[in-house]
Short mmCIF file of N, CA and C in Angstrom, two decimals:
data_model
loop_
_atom_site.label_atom_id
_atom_site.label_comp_id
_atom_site.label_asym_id
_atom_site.label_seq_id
_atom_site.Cartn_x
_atom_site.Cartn_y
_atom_site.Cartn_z
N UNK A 1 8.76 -24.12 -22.81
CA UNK A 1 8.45 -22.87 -22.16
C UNK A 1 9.71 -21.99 -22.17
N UNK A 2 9.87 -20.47 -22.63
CA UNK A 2 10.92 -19.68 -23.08
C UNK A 2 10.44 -18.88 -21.29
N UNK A 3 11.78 -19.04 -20.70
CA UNK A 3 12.29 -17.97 -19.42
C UNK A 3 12.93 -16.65 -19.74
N UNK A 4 11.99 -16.07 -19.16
CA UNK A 4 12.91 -14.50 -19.29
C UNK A 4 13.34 -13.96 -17.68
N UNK A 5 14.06 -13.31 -18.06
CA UNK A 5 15.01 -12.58 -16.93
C UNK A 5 13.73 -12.17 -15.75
N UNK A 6 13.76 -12.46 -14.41
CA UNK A 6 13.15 -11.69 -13.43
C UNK A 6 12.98 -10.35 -13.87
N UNK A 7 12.22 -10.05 -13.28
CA UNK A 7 11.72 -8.16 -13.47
C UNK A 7 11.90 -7.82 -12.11
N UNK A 8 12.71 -7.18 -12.27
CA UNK A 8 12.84 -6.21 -10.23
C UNK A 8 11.80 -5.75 -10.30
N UNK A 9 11.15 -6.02 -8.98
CA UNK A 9 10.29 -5.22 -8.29
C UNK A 9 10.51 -4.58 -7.07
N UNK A 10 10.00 -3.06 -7.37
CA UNK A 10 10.22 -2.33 -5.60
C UNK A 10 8.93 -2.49 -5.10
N UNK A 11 9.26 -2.74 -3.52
CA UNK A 11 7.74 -3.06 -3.08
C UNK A 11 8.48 -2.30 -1.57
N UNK A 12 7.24 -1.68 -0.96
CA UNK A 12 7.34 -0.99 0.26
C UNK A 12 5.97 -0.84 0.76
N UNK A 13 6.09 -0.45 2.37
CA UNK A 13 4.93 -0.91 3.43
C UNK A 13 4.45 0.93 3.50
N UNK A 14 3.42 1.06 3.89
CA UNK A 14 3.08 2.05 4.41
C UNK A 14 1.94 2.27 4.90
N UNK A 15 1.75 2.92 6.17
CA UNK A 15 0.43 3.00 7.24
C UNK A 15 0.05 4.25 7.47
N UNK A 16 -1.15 4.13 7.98
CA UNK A 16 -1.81 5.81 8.98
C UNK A 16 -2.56 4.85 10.28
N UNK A 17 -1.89 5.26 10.93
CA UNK A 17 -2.31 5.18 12.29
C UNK A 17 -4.13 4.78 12.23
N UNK A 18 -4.40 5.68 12.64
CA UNK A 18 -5.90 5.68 12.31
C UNK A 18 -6.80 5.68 11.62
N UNK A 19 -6.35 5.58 10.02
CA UNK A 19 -7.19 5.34 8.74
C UNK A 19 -8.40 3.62 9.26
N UNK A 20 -9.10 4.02 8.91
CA UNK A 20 -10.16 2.79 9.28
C UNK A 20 -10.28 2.14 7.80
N UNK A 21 -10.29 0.97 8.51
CA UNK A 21 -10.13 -0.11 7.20
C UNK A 21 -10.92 0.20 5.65
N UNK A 22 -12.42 1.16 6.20
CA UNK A 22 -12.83 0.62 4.62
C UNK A 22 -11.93 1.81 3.88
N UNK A 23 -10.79 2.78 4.67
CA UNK A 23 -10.80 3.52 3.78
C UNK A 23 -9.53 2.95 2.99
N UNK A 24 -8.49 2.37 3.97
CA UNK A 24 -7.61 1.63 3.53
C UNK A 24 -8.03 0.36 2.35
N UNK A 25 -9.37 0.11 2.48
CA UNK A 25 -9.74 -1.03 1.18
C UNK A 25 -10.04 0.24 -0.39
N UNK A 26 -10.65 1.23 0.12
CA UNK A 26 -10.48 2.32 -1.12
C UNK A 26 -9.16 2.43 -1.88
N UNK A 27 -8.29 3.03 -0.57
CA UNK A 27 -6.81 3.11 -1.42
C UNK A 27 -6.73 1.94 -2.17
N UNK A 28 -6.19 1.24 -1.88
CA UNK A 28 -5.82 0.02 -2.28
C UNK A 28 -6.82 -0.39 -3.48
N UNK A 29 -8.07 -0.24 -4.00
CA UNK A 29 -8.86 -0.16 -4.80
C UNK A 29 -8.16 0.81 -6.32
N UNK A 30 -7.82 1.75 -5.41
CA UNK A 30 -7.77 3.24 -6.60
C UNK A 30 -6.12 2.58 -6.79
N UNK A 31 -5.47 2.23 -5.99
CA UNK A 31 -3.82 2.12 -6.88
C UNK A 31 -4.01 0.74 -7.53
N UNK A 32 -4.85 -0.07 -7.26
CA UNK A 32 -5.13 -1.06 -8.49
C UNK A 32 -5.76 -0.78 -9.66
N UNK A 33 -6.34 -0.18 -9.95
CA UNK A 33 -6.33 0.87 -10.90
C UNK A 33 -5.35 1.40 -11.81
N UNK A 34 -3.97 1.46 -11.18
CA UNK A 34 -3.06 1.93 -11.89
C UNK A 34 -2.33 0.74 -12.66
N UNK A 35 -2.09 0.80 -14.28
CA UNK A 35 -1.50 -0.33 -14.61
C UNK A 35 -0.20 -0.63 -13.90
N UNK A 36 -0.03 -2.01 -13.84
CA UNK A 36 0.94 -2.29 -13.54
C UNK A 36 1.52 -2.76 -12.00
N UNK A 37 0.27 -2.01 -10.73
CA UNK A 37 0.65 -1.48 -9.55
C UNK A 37 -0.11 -3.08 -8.73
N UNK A 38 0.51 -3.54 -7.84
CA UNK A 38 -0.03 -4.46 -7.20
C UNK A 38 -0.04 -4.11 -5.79
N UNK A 39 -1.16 -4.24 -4.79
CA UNK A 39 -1.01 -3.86 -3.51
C UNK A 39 -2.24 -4.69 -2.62
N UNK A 40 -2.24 -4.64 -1.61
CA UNK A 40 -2.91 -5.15 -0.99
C UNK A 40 -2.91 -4.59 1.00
N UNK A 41 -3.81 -5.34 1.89
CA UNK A 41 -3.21 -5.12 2.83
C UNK A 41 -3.31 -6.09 3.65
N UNK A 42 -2.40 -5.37 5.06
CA UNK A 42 -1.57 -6.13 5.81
C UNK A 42 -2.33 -6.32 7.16
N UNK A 43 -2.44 -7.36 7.79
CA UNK A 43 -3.93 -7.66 8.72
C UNK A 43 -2.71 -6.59 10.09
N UNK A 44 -3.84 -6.53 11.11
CA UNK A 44 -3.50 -5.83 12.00
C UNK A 44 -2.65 -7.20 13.10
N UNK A 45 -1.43 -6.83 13.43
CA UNK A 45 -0.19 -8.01 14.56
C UNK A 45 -0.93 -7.97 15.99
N UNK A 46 -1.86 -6.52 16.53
CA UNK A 46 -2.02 -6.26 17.98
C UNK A 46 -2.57 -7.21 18.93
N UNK A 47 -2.53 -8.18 19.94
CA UNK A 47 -3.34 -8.89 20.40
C UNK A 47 -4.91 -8.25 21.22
N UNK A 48 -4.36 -6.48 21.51
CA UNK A 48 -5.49 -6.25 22.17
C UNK A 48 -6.18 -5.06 21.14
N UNK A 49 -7.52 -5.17 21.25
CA UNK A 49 -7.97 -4.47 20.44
C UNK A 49 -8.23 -3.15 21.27
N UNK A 50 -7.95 -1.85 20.61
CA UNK A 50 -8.01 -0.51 21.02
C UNK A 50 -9.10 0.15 19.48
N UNK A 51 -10.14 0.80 19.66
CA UNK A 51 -11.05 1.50 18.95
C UNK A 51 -10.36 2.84 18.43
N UNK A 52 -9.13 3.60 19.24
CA UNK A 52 -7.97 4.62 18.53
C UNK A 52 -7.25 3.66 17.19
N UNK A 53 -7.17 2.53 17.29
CA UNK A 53 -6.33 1.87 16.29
C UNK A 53 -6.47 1.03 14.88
N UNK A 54 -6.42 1.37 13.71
CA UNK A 54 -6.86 0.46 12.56
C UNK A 54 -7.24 -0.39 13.12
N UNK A 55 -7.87 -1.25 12.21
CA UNK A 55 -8.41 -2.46 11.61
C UNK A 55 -7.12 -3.06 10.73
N UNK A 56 -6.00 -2.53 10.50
CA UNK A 56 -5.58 -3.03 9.49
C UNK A 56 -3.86 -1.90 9.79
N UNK A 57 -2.91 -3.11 9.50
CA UNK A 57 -1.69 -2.72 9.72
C UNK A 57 -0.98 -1.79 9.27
N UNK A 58 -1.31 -1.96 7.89
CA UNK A 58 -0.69 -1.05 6.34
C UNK A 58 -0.79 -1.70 5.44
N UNK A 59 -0.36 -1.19 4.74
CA UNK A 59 -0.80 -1.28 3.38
C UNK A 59 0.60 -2.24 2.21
N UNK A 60 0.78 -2.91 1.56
CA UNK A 60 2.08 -3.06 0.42
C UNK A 60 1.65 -2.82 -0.66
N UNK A 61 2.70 -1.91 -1.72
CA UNK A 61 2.76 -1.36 -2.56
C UNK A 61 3.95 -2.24 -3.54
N UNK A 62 3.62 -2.45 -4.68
CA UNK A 62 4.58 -3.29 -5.38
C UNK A 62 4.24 -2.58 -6.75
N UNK A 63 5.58 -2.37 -7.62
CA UNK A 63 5.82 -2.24 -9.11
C UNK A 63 7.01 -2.57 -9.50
N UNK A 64 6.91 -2.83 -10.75
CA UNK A 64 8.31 -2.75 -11.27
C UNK A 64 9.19 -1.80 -11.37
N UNK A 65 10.43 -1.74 -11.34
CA UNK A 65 11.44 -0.76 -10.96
C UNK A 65 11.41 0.53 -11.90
N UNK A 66 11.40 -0.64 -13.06
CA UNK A 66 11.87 0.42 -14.39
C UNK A 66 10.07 0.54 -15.11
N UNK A 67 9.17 0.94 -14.11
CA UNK A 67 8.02 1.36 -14.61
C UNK A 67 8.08 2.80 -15.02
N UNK A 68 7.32 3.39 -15.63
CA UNK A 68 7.24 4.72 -16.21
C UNK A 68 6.62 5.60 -15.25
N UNK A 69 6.98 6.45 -15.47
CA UNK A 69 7.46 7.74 -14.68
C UNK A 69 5.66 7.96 -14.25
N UNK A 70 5.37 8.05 -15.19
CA UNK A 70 3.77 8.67 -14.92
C UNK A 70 3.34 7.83 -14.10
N UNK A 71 3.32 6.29 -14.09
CA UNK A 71 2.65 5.40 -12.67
C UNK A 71 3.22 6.12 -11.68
N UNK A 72 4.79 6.22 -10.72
CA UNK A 72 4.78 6.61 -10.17
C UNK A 72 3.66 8.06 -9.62
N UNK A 73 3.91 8.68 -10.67
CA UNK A 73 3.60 10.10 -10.21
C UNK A 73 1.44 9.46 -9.84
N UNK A 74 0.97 8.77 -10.85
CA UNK A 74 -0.26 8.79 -10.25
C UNK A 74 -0.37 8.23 -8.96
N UNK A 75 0.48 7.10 -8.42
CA UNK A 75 0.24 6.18 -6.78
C UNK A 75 1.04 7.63 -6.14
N UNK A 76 1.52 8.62 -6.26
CA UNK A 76 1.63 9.92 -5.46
C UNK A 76 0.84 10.51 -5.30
N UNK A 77 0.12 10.57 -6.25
CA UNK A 77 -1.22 11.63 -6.22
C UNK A 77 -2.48 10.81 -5.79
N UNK A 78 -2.71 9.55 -5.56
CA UNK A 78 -3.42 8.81 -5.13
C UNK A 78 -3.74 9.08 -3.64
N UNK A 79 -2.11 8.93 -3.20
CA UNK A 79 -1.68 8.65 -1.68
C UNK A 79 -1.78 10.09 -1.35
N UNK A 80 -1.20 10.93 -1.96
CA UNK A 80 -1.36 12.44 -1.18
C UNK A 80 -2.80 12.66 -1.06
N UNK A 81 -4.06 12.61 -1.84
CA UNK A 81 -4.77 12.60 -2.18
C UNK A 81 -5.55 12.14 -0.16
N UNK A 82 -5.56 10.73 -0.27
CA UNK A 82 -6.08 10.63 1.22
C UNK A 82 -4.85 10.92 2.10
N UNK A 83 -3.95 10.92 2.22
CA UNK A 83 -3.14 11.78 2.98
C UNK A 83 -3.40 13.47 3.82
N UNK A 84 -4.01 14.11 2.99
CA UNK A 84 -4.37 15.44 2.95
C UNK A 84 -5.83 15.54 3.67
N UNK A 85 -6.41 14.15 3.64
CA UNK A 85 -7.32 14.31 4.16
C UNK A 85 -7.78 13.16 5.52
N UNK A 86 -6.55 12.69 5.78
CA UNK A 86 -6.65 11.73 6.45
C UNK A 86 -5.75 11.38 7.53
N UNK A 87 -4.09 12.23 7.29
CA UNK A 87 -3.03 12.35 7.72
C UNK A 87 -1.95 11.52 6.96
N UNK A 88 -0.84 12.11 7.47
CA UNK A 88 0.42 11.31 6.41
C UNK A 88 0.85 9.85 6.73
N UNK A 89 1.48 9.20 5.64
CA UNK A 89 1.82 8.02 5.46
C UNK A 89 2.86 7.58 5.73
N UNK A 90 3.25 6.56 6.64
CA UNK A 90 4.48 6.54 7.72
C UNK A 90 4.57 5.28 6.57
N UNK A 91 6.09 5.21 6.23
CA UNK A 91 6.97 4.24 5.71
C UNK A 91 7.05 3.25 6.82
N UNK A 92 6.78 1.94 6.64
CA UNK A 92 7.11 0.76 7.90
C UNK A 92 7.56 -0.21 7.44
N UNK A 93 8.91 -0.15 6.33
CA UNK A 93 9.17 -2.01 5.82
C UNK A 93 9.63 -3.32 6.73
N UNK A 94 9.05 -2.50 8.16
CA UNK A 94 9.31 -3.77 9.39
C UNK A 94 7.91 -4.08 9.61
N UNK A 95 6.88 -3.85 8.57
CA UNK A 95 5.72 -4.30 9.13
C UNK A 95 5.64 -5.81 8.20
N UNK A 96 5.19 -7.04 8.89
CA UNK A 96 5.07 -8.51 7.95
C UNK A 96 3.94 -8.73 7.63
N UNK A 97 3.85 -9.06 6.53
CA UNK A 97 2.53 -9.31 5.68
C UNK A 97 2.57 -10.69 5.56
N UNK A 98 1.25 -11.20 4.92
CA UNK A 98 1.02 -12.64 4.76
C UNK A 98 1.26 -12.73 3.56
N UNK A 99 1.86 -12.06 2.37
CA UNK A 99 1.97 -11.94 0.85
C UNK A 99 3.18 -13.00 1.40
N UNK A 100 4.30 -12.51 1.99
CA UNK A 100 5.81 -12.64 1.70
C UNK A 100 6.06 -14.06 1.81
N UNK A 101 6.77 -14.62 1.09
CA UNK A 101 6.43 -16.03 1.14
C UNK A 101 8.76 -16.20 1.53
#
């Protein structure tokens, strides 16, 4: 078996407050879609349940570093996309997922 060098990957968290889960299973649908883009999401930490609050924590976003320019720009236009219609996307890389091993 021939080893090649790790591939950096950037991977980062990001949430909306109040996006309700199936829409957060959409996103996450449409940036899998994009070659290359791996994501998934992140179960909700809260012990008490509040009906103001997701279903679901946020979201992780993973690619390779030195991916091409155009992926980026489409998971922008993805995210602005329900952003614009949903509210903006708060950066949280203190939120823990069950991916991270």
């Amino acid at each position: 078996m021939i080893q090649t060098a790790q591939e950096k990957k950037l991977r980062y968290k990001i949430c909306c407050p109040k996006l309700p889960l199936a829409i957060y299973r959409e996103v996450a649908a449409h940036l899998r879609q994009v070659e290359g883009v791996e994501t998934g999401l992140i179960p909700q930490q809260s012990q008490q349940f509040d009906y103001s609050q997701s279903q679901v924590a946020g979201l992780w976003i993973q690619y390779s570093e030195d991916v091409e320019p155009g992926v980026r720009q489409q998971i922008d236009r993805i995210l602005t996309y329900y952003s614009d219609r949903f509210g903006l996307w708060e950066r949280n890389d203190t939120l823990a997922d069950s991916s991270e091993a």
